[in-house]
């Protein structure tokens, strides 16, 4: 399954500057269940953003995913709570250990090579417009 590329780029604000990615949005149960299964390749600057209806504990596995991935767990306000690695075809559950609203999957190694760590902030229309999301300060 390949979803349409969202017209808005996802941006992660790191200590070393902004990092930008094109994303596919998985925001319904079927899309989230399928995710990046069976995908064998993906561009370095591309990923999939999983959007949940509310903030919750989530668990992912890589059973039918041949490509190693970075899983970036993001809270409702856009704060990155955990960066985890997924091994191809693994049935081990990958969880951040805290409730999150979004998960960004990137090709393995992209989080490290882009200096993405816990505490960084992610921005994207889907994150900014989620009910309960932190709203930008107006002057």
mmCIF file of N, CA and C in Angstrom:
data_model
loop_
_atom_site.group_PDB
_atom_site.id
_atom_site.type_symbol
_atom_site.label_atom_id
_atom_site.label_comp_id
_atom_site.label_asym_id
_atom_site.label_seq_id
_atom_site.Cartn_x
_atom_site.Cartn_y
_atom_site.Cartn_z
ATOM 1 N N UNK A 1 0.842 -1.173 0.000
ATOM 2 C CA UNK A 1 0.000 0.000 0.000
ATOM 3 C C UNK A 1 0.886 1.234 0.000
ATOM 4 N N UNK A 2 0.674 2.091 -0.954
ATOM 5 C CA UNK A 2 1.348 3.382 -0.983
ATOM 6 C C UNK A 2 0.250 4.437 -0.969
ATOM 7 N N UNK A 3 0.279 5.284 0.042
ATOM 8 C CA UNK A 3 -0.705 6.354 0.164
ATOM 9 C C UNK A 3 -0.197 7.591 -0.564
ATOM 10 N N UNK A 4 -1.084 8.509 -0.853
ATOM 11 C CA UNK A 4 -0.689 9.758 -1.502
ATOM 12 C C UNK A 4 0.258 10.530 -0.586
ATOM 13 N N UNK A 5 1.227 11.191 -1.183
ATOM 14 C CA UNK A 5 2.140 12.028 -0.417
ATOM 15 C C UNK A 5 1.395 13.302 -0.033
ATOM 16 N N UNK A 6 1.407 13.621 1.258
ATOM 17 C CA UNK A 6 0.740 14.807 1.738
ATOM 18 C C UNK A 6 1.435 16.048 1.165
ATOM 19 N N UNK A 7 0.686 17.069 0.775
ATOM 20 C CA UNK A 7 1.319 18.262 0.211
ATOM 21 C C UNK A 7 2.163 19.044 1.223
ATOM 22 N N UNK A 8 1.870 18.901 2.512
ATOM 23 C CA UNK A 8 2.642 19.594 3.552
ATOM 24 C C UNK A 8 3.783 18.701 4.033
ATOM 25 N N UNK A 9 4.945 19.285 4.191
ATOM 26 C CA UNK A 9 6.089 18.546 4.723
ATOM 27 C C UNK A 9 6.021 18.522 6.249
ATOM 28 N N UNK A 10 6.472 17.427 6.836
ATOM 29 C CA UNK A 10 6.611 17.327 8.280
ATOM 30 C C UNK A 10 7.984 17.881 8.630
ATOM 31 N N UNK A 11 8.047 18.738 9.625
ATOM 32 C CA UNK A 11 9.304 19.357 10.037
ATOM 33 C C UNK A 11 9.584 18.988 11.486
ATOM 34 N N UNK A 12 10.804 18.547 11.758
ATOM 35 C CA UNK A 12 11.242 18.292 13.127
ATOM 36 C C UNK A 12 12.271 19.356 13.472
ATOM 37 N N UNK A 13 11.996 20.090 14.560
ATOM 38 C CA UNK A 13 12.919 21.113 15.053
ATOM 39 C C UNK A 13 13.914 20.432 15.990
ATOM 40 N N UNK A 14 15.169 20.320 15.537
ATOM 41 C CA UNK A 14 16.221 19.697 16.348
ATOM 42 C C UNK A 14 17.166 20.780 16.862
ATOM 43 N N UNK A 15 18.062 20.408 17.758
ATOM 44 C CA UNK A 15 19.056 21.352 18.267
ATOM 45 C C UNK A 15 19.982 21.824 17.149
ATOM 46 N N UNK A 16 20.094 21.032 16.074
ATOM 47 C CA UNK A 16 20.958 21.381 14.953
ATOM 48 C C UNK A 16 20.197 22.032 13.799
ATOM 49 N N UNK A 17 18.900 22.289 13.972
ATOM 50 C CA UNK A 17 18.117 22.944 12.932
ATOM 51 C C UNK A 17 16.927 22.112 12.505
ATOM 52 N N UNK A 18 16.151 22.672 11.592
ATOM 53 C CA UNK A 18 14.933 22.016 11.117
ATOM 54 C C UNK A 18 15.269 20.900 10.135
ATOM 55 N N UNK A 19 14.574 19.778 10.262
ATOM 56 C CA UNK A 19 14.699 18.636 9.356
ATOM 57 C C UNK A 19 13.327 18.419 8.731
ATOM 58 N N UNK A 20 13.274 18.260 7.414
ATOM 59 C CA UNK A 20 12.011 18.221 6.693
ATOM 60 C C UNK A 20 11.836 16.890 5.961
ATOM 61 N N UNK A 21 10.604 16.361 5.993
ATOM 62 C CA UNK A 21 10.303 15.073 5.367
ATOM 63 C C UNK A 21 8.970 15.141 4.618
ATOM 64 N N UNK A 22 8.896 14.445 3.494
ATOM 65 C CA UNK A 22 7.605 14.213 2.866
ATOM 66 C C UNK A 22 6.996 13.026 3.594
ATOM 67 N N UNK A 23 5.670 13.034 3.726
ATOM 68 C CA UNK A 23 5.016 11.947 4.453
ATOM 69 C C UNK A 23 3.734 11.497 3.767
ATOM 70 N N UNK A 24 3.459 10.226 3.948
ATOM 71 C CA UNK A 24 2.149 9.664 3.664
ATOM 72 C C UNK A 24 1.426 9.665 5.014
ATOM 73 N N UNK A 25 0.122 9.921 5.014
ATOM 74 C CA UNK A 25 -0.648 9.981 6.254
ATOM 75 C C UNK A 25 -1.504 8.723 6.384
ATOM 76 N N UNK A 26 -1.301 7.978 7.465
ATOM 77 C CA UNK A 26 -2.128 6.806 7.787
ATOM 78 C C UNK A 26 -3.018 7.215 8.951
ATOM 79 N N UNK A 27 -4.282 7.585 8.639
ATOM 80 C CA UNK A 27 -5.140 8.117 9.692
ATOM 81 C C UNK A 27 -6.452 7.368 9.873
ATOM 82 N N UNK A 28 -6.577 6.208 9.235
ATOM 83 C CA UNK A 28 -7.741 5.379 9.532
ATOM 84 C C UNK A 28 -7.240 3.992 9.922
ATOM 85 N N UNK A 29 -8.077 3.189 10.584
ATOM 86 C CA UNK A 29 -7.604 1.906 11.108
ATOM 87 C C UNK A 29 -6.952 0.999 10.055
ATOM 88 N N UNK A 30 -7.513 0.917 8.865
ATOM 89 C CA UNK A 30 -6.940 0.068 7.825
ATOM 90 C C UNK A 30 -5.574 0.541 7.380
ATOM 91 N N UNK A 31 -5.430 1.857 7.204
ATOM 92 C CA UNK A 31 -4.131 2.412 6.799
ATOM 93 C C UNK A 31 -3.097 2.224 7.894
ATOM 94 N N UNK A 32 -3.498 2.441 9.148
ATOM 95 C CA UNK A 32 -2.548 2.259 10.260
ATOM 96 C C UNK A 32 -2.148 0.800 10.404
ATOM 97 N N UNK A 33 -3.090 -0.113 10.191
ATOM 98 C CA UNK A 33 -2.784 -1.546 10.320
ATOM 99 C C UNK A 33 -1.792 -1.985 9.248
ATOM 100 N N UNK A 34 -1.974 -1.508 8.053
ATOM 101 C CA UNK A 34 -1.102 -1.904 6.939
ATOM 102 C C UNK A 34 0.233 -1.166 6.980
ATOM 103 N N UNK A 35 0.210 0.125 7.256
ATOM 104 C CA UNK A 35 1.441 0.901 7.388
ATOM 105 C C UNK A 35 2.420 0.698 6.255
ATOM 106 N N UNK A 36 3.648 0.398 6.604
ATOM 107 C CA UNK A 36 4.708 0.187 5.609
ATOM 108 C C UNK A 36 4.976 -1.297 5.352
ATOM 109 N N UNK A 37 4.003 -2.156 5.705
ATOM 110 C CA UNK A 37 4.172 -3.584 5.437
ATOM 111 C C UNK A 37 4.478 -3.808 3.962
ATOM 112 N N UNK A 38 5.353 -4.752 3.719
ATOM 113 C CA UNK A 38 5.738 -5.215 2.386
ATOM 114 C C UNK A 38 6.534 -4.176 1.588
ATOM 115 N N UNK A 39 6.748 -2.990 2.135
ATOM 116 C CA UNK A 39 7.526 -1.957 1.450
ATOM 117 C C UNK A 39 9.000 -2.313 1.544
ATOM 118 N N UNK A 40 9.680 -2.354 0.423
ATOM 119 C CA UNK A 40 11.089 -2.760 0.402
ATOM 120 C C UNK A 40 12.055 -1.593 0.331
ATOM 121 N N UNK A 41 11.565 -0.426 -0.073
ATOM 122 C CA UNK A 41 12.453 0.731 -0.129
ATOM 123 C C UNK A 41 11.665 2.018 0.053
ATOM 124 N N UNK A 42 12.404 3.055 0.441
ATOM 125 C CA UNK A 42 11.792 4.349 0.675
ATOM 126 C C UNK A 42 12.903 5.384 0.627
ATOM 127 N N UNK A 43 12.615 6.557 0.132
ATOM 128 C CA UNK A 43 13.610 7.628 0.094
ATOM 129 C C UNK A 43 14.002 8.045 1.508
ATOM 130 N N UNK A 44 15.231 8.546 1.648
ATOM 131 C CA UNK A 44 15.733 8.981 2.952
ATOM 132 C C UNK A 44 14.887 10.091 3.561
ATOM 133 N N UNK A 45 14.335 10.962 2.744
ATOM 134 C CA UNK A 45 13.592 12.116 3.262
ATOM 135 C C UNK A 45 12.078 11.886 3.233
ATOM 136 N N UNK A 46 11.680 10.619 3.262
ATOM 137 C CA UNK A 46 10.263 10.271 3.178
ATOM 138 C C UNK A 46 9.891 9.369 4.357
ATOM 139 N N UNK A 47 8.628 9.456 4.774
ATOM 140 C CA UNK A 47 8.155 8.601 5.854
ATOM 141 C C UNK A 47 6.653 8.467 5.839
ATOM 142 N N UNK A 48 6.150 7.801 6.872
ATOM 143 C CA UNK A 48 4.712 7.651 7.046
ATOM 144 C C UNK A 48 4.365 8.157 8.438
ATOM 145 N N UNK A 49 3.360 9.054 8.500
ATOM 146 C CA UNK A 49 2.887 9.586 9.763
ATOM 147 C C UNK A 49 1.581 8.888 10.128
ATOM 148 N N UNK A 50 1.581 8.185 11.260
ATOM 149 C CA UNK A 50 0.393 7.513 11.779
ATOM 150 C C UNK A 50 -0.316 8.492 12.704
ATOM 151 N N UNK A 51 -1.592 8.727 12.456
ATOM 152 C CA UNK A 51 -2.384 9.668 13.231
ATOM 153 C C UNK A 51 -3.484 8.891 13.945
ATOM 154 N N UNK A 52 -3.497 8.986 15.269
ATOM 155 C CA UNK A 52 -4.521 8.324 16.082
ATOM 156 C C UNK A 52 -5.568 9.336 16.523
ATOM 157 N N UNK A 53 -6.772 8.854 16.839
ATOM 158 C CA UNK A 53 -7.878 9.726 17.222
ATOM 159 C C UNK A 53 -7.641 10.436 18.548
ATOM 160 N N UNK A 54 -6.846 9.828 19.414
ATOM 161 C CA UNK A 54 -6.558 10.433 20.704
ATOM 162 C C UNK A 54 -5.186 9.971 21.170
ATOM 163 N N UNK A 55 -4.714 10.598 22.238
ATOM 164 C CA UNK A 55 -3.420 10.212 22.798
ATOM 165 C C UNK A 55 -3.603 8.908 23.562
ATOM 166 N N UNK A 56 -2.705 7.937 23.307
ATOM 167 C CA UNK A 56 -2.854 6.607 23.917
ATOM 168 C C UNK A 56 -1.523 5.860 23.878
ATOM 169 N N UNK A 57 -1.487 4.760 24.621
ATOM 170 C CA UNK A 57 -0.361 3.828 24.506
ATOM 171 C C UNK A 57 -0.499 3.111 23.162
ATOM 172 N N UNK A 58 0.570 2.998 22.421
ATOM 173 C CA UNK A 58 0.535 2.302 21.139
ATOM 174 C C UNK A 58 1.656 1.267 21.100
ATOM 175 N N UNK A 59 1.465 0.262 20.272
ATOM 176 C CA UNK A 59 2.487 -0.750 20.053
ATOM 177 C C UNK A 59 2.536 -1.106 18.577
ATOM 178 N N UNK A 60 3.727 -1.163 18.029
ATOM 179 C CA UNK A 60 3.922 -1.508 16.625
ATOM 180 C C UNK A 60 4.766 -2.779 16.550
ATOM 181 N N UNK A 61 4.643 -3.491 15.453
ATOM 182 C CA UNK A 61 5.529 -4.617 15.184
ATOM 183 C C UNK A 61 5.882 -4.597 13.712
ATOM 184 N N UNK A 62 6.861 -5.416 13.336
ATOM 185 C CA UNK A 62 7.416 -5.363 11.989
ATOM 186 C C UNK A 62 7.203 -6.682 11.236
ATOM 187 N N UNK A 63 6.222 -7.471 11.644
ATOM 188 C CA UNK A 63 6.035 -8.826 11.129
ATOM 189 C C UNK A 63 6.156 -8.937 9.602
ATOM 190 N N UNK A 64 5.501 -8.095 8.849
ATOM 191 C CA UNK A 64 5.530 -8.174 7.389
ATOM 192 C C UNK A 64 6.269 -7.003 6.752
ATOM 193 N N UNK A 65 7.225 -6.463 7.473
ATOM 194 C CA UNK A 65 7.953 -5.295 6.990
ATOM 195 C C UNK A 65 9.409 -5.670 6.742
ATOM 196 N N UNK A 66 9.825 -5.731 5.472
ATOM 197 C CA UNK A 66 11.186 -6.148 5.149
ATOM 198 C C UNK A 66 12.240 -5.061 5.335
ATOM 199 N N UNK A 67 11.823 -3.828 5.523
ATOM 200 C CA UNK A 67 12.745 -2.704 5.607
ATOM 201 C C UNK A 67 12.933 -2.295 7.069
ATOM 202 N N UNK A 68 14.172 -2.158 7.561
ATOM 203 C CA UNK A 68 14.362 -1.669 8.924
ATOM 204 C C UNK A 68 13.898 -0.218 9.022
ATOM 205 N N UNK A 69 13.307 0.137 10.172
ATOM 206 C CA UNK A 69 12.717 1.465 10.330
ATOM 207 C C UNK A 69 13.122 2.119 11.641
ATOM 208 N N UNK A 70 13.061 3.451 11.653
ATOM 209 C CA UNK A 70 13.062 4.230 12.879
ATOM 210 C C UNK A 70 11.606 4.566 13.163
ATOM 211 N N UNK A 71 11.176 4.386 14.391
ATOM 212 C CA UNK A 71 9.827 4.752 14.810
ATOM 213 C C UNK A 71 9.959 5.905 15.787
ATOM 214 N N UNK A 72 9.371 7.038 15.434
ATOM 215 C CA UNK A 72 9.461 8.250 16.234
ATOM 216 C C UNK A 72 8.083 8.501 16.829
ATOM 217 N N UNK A 73 7.987 8.381 18.142
ATOM 218 C CA UNK A 73 6.719 8.487 18.854
ATOM 219 C C UNK A 73 6.523 9.932 19.307
ATOM 220 N N UNK A 74 5.374 10.520 18.931
ATOM 221 C CA UNK A 74 5.136 11.950 19.099
ATOM 222 C C UNK A 74 3.865 12.180 19.920
ATOM 223 N N UNK A 75 3.976 13.015 20.954
ATOM 224 C CA UNK A 75 2.831 13.353 21.802
ATOM 225 C C UNK A 75 1.892 14.307 21.065
ATOM 226 N N UNK A 76 0.732 14.506 21.657
ATOM 227 C CA UNK A 76 -0.296 15.352 21.077
ATOM 228 C C UNK A 76 0.199 16.770 20.795
ATOM 229 N N UNK A 77 1.123 17.290 21.615
ATOM 230 C CA UNK A 77 1.628 18.656 21.411
ATOM 231 C C UNK A 77 2.808 18.724 20.455
ATOM 232 N N UNK A 78 3.165 17.587 19.833
ATOM 233 C CA UNK A 78 4.269 17.561 18.875
ATOM 234 C C UNK A 78 5.617 17.202 19.467
ATOM 235 N N UNK A 79 5.685 16.993 20.772
ATOM 236 C CA UNK A 79 6.957 16.640 21.410
ATOM 237 C C UNK A 79 7.304 15.179 21.145
ATOM 238 N N UNK A 80 8.535 14.932 20.718
ATOM 239 C CA UNK A 80 8.991 13.559 20.493
ATOM 240 C C UNK A 80 9.256 12.919 21.848
ATOM 241 N N UNK A 81 8.564 11.788 22.091
ATOM 242 C CA UNK A 81 8.667 11.085 23.361
ATOM 243 C C UNK A 81 9.679 9.947 23.324
ATOM 244 N N UNK A 82 9.894 9.351 22.142
ATOM 245 C CA UNK A 82 10.842 8.234 22.035
ATOM 246 C C UNK A 82 11.189 8.003 20.578
ATOM 247 N N UNK A 83 12.407 7.550 20.365
ATOM 248 C CA UNK A 83 12.866 7.111 19.047
ATOM 249 C C UNK A 83 13.313 5.665 19.211
ATOM 250 N N UNK A 84 12.660 4.767 18.499
ATOM 251 C CA UNK A 84 12.947 3.328 18.608
ATOM 252 C C UNK A 84 13.278 2.768 17.229
ATOM 253 N N UNK A 85 13.927 1.613 17.215
ATOM 254 C CA UNK A 85 14.270 0.951 15.963
ATOM 255 C C UNK A 85 13.419 -0.303 15.783
ATOM 256 N N UNK A 86 13.043 -0.535 14.532
ATOM 257 C CA UNK A 86 12.293 -1.729 14.176
ATOM 258 C C UNK A 86 13.115 -2.622 13.276
ATOM 259 N N UNK A 87 13.220 -3.901 13.640
ATOM 260 C CA UNK A 87 13.971 -4.874 12.849
ATOM 261 C C UNK A 87 13.032 -5.559 11.863
ATOM 262 N N UNK A 88 13.506 -5.779 10.634
ATOM 263 C CA UNK A 88 12.660 -6.427 9.623
ATOM 264 C C UNK A 88 12.067 -7.743 10.128
ATOM 265 N N UNK A 89 10.780 -7.926 9.850
ATOM 266 C CA UNK A 89 10.023 -9.147 10.117
ATOM 267 C C UNK A 89 9.895 -9.511 11.599
ATOM 268 N N UNK A 90 10.287 -8.612 12.501
ATOM 269 C CA UNK A 90 10.218 -8.905 13.931
ATOM 270 C C UNK A 90 8.773 -8.825 14.429
ATOM 271 N N UNK A 91 8.414 -9.723 15.334
ATOM 272 C CA UNK A 91 7.101 -9.695 15.974
ATOM 273 C C UNK A 91 7.169 -9.065 17.365
ATOM 274 N N UNK A 92 8.350 -8.569 17.745
ATOM 275 C CA UNK A 92 8.495 -7.883 19.037
ATOM 276 C C UNK A 92 7.723 -6.573 18.992
ATOM 277 N N UNK A 93 6.991 -6.284 20.057
ATOM 278 C CA UNK A 93 6.209 -5.049 20.125
ATOM 279 C C UNK A 93 7.140 -3.881 20.446
ATOM 280 N N UNK A 94 6.984 -2.814 19.676
ATOM 281 C CA UNK A 94 7.773 -1.594 19.856
ATOM 282 C C UNK A 94 6.826 -0.545 20.407
ATOM 283 N N UNK A 95 7.135 -0.043 21.605
ATOM 284 C CA UNK A 95 6.257 0.902 22.281
ATOM 285 C C UNK A 95 7.103 1.977 22.949
ATOM 286 N N UNK A 96 6.580 3.201 23.043
ATOM 287 C CA UNK A 96 7.359 4.275 23.657
ATOM 288 C C UNK A 96 7.322 4.278 25.180
ATOM 289 N N UNK A 97 6.387 3.550 25.776
ATOM 290 C CA UNK A 97 6.269 3.560 27.228
ATOM 291 C C UNK A 97 5.547 4.790 27.754
ATOM 292 N N UNK A 98 4.912 5.540 26.863
ATOM 293 C CA UNK A 98 4.138 6.731 27.243
ATOM 294 C C UNK A 98 3.047 6.925 26.202
ATOM 295 N N UNK A 99 1.945 7.537 26.574
ATOM 296 C CA UNK A 99 0.897 7.798 25.584
ATOM 297 C C UNK A 99 1.383 8.772 24.511
ATOM 298 N N UNK A 100 1.011 8.502 23.260
ATOM 299 C CA UNK A 100 1.347 9.370 22.135
ATOM 300 C C UNK A 100 0.127 9.504 21.224
ATOM 301 N N UNK A 101 0.183 10.450 20.324
ATOM 302 C CA UNK A 101 -0.916 10.674 19.378
ATOM 303 C C UNK A 101 -0.497 10.358 17.946
ATOM 304 N N UNK A 102 0.840 10.399 17.690
ATOM 305 C CA UNK A 102 1.372 10.232 16.347
ATOM 306 C C UNK A 102 2.625 9.357 16.385
ATOM 307 N N UNK A 103 2.871 8.666 15.261
ATOM 308 C CA UNK A 103 4.116 7.920 15.100
ATOM 309 C C UNK A 103 4.611 8.202 13.697
ATOM 310 N N UNK A 104 5.870 8.604 13.597
ATOM 311 C CA UNK A 104 6.513 8.832 12.312
ATOM 312 C C UNK A 104 7.471 7.686 12.056
ATOM 313 N N UNK A 105 7.267 6.985 10.947
ATOM 314 C CA UNK A 105 8.198 5.927 10.558
ATOM 315 C C UNK A 105 9.074 6.439 9.427
ATOM 316 N N UNK A 106 10.382 6.296 9.635
ATOM 317 C CA UNK A 106 11.386 6.671 8.640
ATOM 318 C C UNK A 106 12.289 5.478 8.380
ATOM 319 N N UNK A 107 13.025 5.538 7.294
ATOM 320 C CA UNK A 107 14.016 4.513 7.004
ATOM 321 C C UNK A 107 15.024 4.461 8.160
ATOM 322 N N UNK A 108 15.459 3.265 8.513
ATOM 323 C CA UNK A 108 16.392 3.088 9.630
ATOM 324 C C UNK A 108 17.615 3.986 9.476
ATOM 325 N N UNK A 109 17.987 4.622 10.579
ATOM 326 C CA UNK A 109 19.160 5.486 10.603
ATOM 327 C C UNK A 109 18.873 6.949 10.318
ATOM 328 N N UNK A 110 17.676 7.246 9.825
ATOM 329 C CA UNK A 110 17.349 8.632 9.477
ATOM 330 C C UNK A 110 17.193 9.515 10.710
ATOM 331 N N UNK A 111 16.681 8.967 11.807
ATOM 332 C CA UNK A 111 16.564 9.773 13.031
ATOM 333 C C UNK A 111 17.960 10.205 13.498
ATOM 334 N N UNK A 112 18.883 9.267 13.579
ATOM 335 C CA UNK A 112 20.243 9.584 14.036
ATOM 336 C C UNK A 112 20.948 10.527 13.065
ATOM 337 N N UNK A 113 20.844 10.256 11.771
ATOM 338 C CA UNK A 113 21.564 11.096 10.807
ATOM 339 C C UNK A 113 20.962 12.496 10.699
ATOM 340 N N UNK A 114 19.727 12.667 11.167
ATOM 341 C CA UNK A 114 19.092 13.979 11.178
ATOM 342 C C UNK A 114 19.053 14.595 12.578
ATOM 343 N N UNK A 115 19.773 13.981 13.527
ATOM 344 C CA UNK A 115 19.896 14.504 14.894
ATOM 345 C C UNK A 115 18.558 14.602 15.622
ATOM 346 N N UNK A 116 17.626 13.690 15.323
ATOM 347 C CA UNK A 116 16.312 13.700 15.960
ATOM 348 C C UNK A 116 16.382 12.901 17.262
ATOM 349 N N UNK A 117 16.013 13.562 18.360
ATOM 350 C CA UNK A 117 16.076 12.930 19.681
ATOM 351 C C UNK A 117 14.821 13.261 20.486
ATOM 352 N N UNK A 118 14.642 12.545 21.592
ATOM 353 C CA UNK A 118 13.537 12.820 22.515
ATOM 354 C C UNK A 118 13.559 14.299 22.898
ATOM 355 N N UNK A 119 12.384 14.893 22.953
ATOM 356 C CA UNK A 119 12.263 16.294 23.336
ATOM 357 C C UNK A 119 12.180 17.251 22.158
ATOM 358 N N UNK A 120 12.633 16.818 20.973
ATOM 359 C CA UNK A 120 12.489 17.660 19.781
ATOM 360 C C UNK A 120 11.010 17.842 19.479
ATOM 361 N N UNK A 121 10.682 18.833 18.667
ATOM 362 C CA UNK A 121 9.279 19.122 18.310
ATOM 363 C C UNK A 121 9.039 18.825 16.841
ATOM 364 N N UNK A 122 7.918 18.152 16.572
ATOM 365 C CA UNK A 122 7.496 17.866 15.204
ATOM 366 C C UNK A 122 6.334 18.784 14.847
ATOM 367 N N UNK A 123 6.362 19.297 13.624
ATOM 368 C CA UNK A 123 5.287 20.162 13.135
ATOM 369 C C UNK A 123 4.762 19.621 11.812
ATOM 370 N N UNK A 124 3.481 19.576 11.677
ATOM 371 C CA UNK A 124 2.803 19.192 10.441
ATOM 372 C C UNK A 124 1.339 19.568 10.625
ATOM 373 N N UNK A 125 0.659 19.834 9.563
ATOM 374 C CA UNK A 125 -0.763 20.185 9.623
ATOM 375 C C UNK A 125 -1.552 19.189 10.461
ATOM 376 N N UNK A 126 -1.315 17.879 10.283
ATOM 377 C CA UNK A 126 -2.059 16.852 11.031
ATOM 378 C C UNK A 126 -1.791 16.949 12.530
ATOM 379 N N UNK A 127 -0.588 17.347 12.908
ATOM 380 C CA UNK A 127 -0.238 17.498 14.324
ATOM 381 C C UNK A 127 -0.812 18.810 14.854
ATOM 382 N N UNK A 128 -0.612 19.886 14.116
ATOM 383 C CA UNK A 128 -1.044 21.207 14.561
ATOM 384 C C UNK A 128 -2.559 21.315 14.680
ATOM 385 N N UNK A 129 -3.311 20.589 13.844
ATOM 386 C CA UNK A 129 -4.754 20.716 13.838
ATOM 387 C C UNK A 129 -5.467 19.656 14.696
ATOM 388 N N UNK A 130 -4.704 18.772 15.318
ATOM 389 C CA UNK A 130 -5.319 17.732 16.152
ATOM 390 C C UNK A 130 -5.974 18.386 17.377
ATOM 391 N N UNK A 131 -7.196 17.966 17.732
ATOM 392 C CA UNK A 131 -7.817 18.508 18.946
ATOM 393 C C UNK A 131 -6.890 18.325 20.144
ATOM 394 N N UNK A 132 -6.682 19.390 20.897
ATOM 395 C CA UNK A 132 -5.822 19.329 22.065
ATOM 396 C C UNK A 132 -4.363 19.621 21.765
ATOM 397 N N UNK A 133 -4.032 19.856 20.495
ATOM 398 C CA UNK A 133 -2.642 20.150 20.139
ATOM 399 C C UNK A 133 -2.258 21.529 20.660
ATOM 400 N N UNK A 134 -0.978 21.709 20.899
ATOM 401 C CA UNK A 134 -0.486 23.033 21.297
ATOM 402 C C UNK A 134 -0.703 23.997 20.145
ATOM 403 N N UNK A 135 -1.249 25.145 20.422
ATOM 404 C CA UNK A 135 -1.521 26.125 19.375
ATOM 405 C C UNK A 135 -0.406 27.171 19.360
ATOM 406 N N UNK A 136 -0.042 27.651 18.156
ATOM 407 C CA UNK A 136 0.991 28.680 18.077
ATOM 408 C C UNK A 136 0.561 29.942 18.826
ATOM 409 N N UNK A 137 1.509 30.618 19.395
ATOM 410 C CA UNK A 137 1.242 31.857 20.112
ATOM 411 C C UNK A 137 0.976 32.959 19.092
ATOM 412 N N UNK A 138 -0.101 33.697 19.302
ATOM 413 C CA UNK A 138 -0.458 34.803 18.413
ATOM 414 C C UNK A 138 0.035 36.110 19.033
ATOM 415 N N UNK A 139 0.611 36.985 18.228
ATOM 416 C CA UNK A 139 1.062 38.309 18.706
ATOM 417 C C UNK A 139 -0.083 39.281 18.750
#
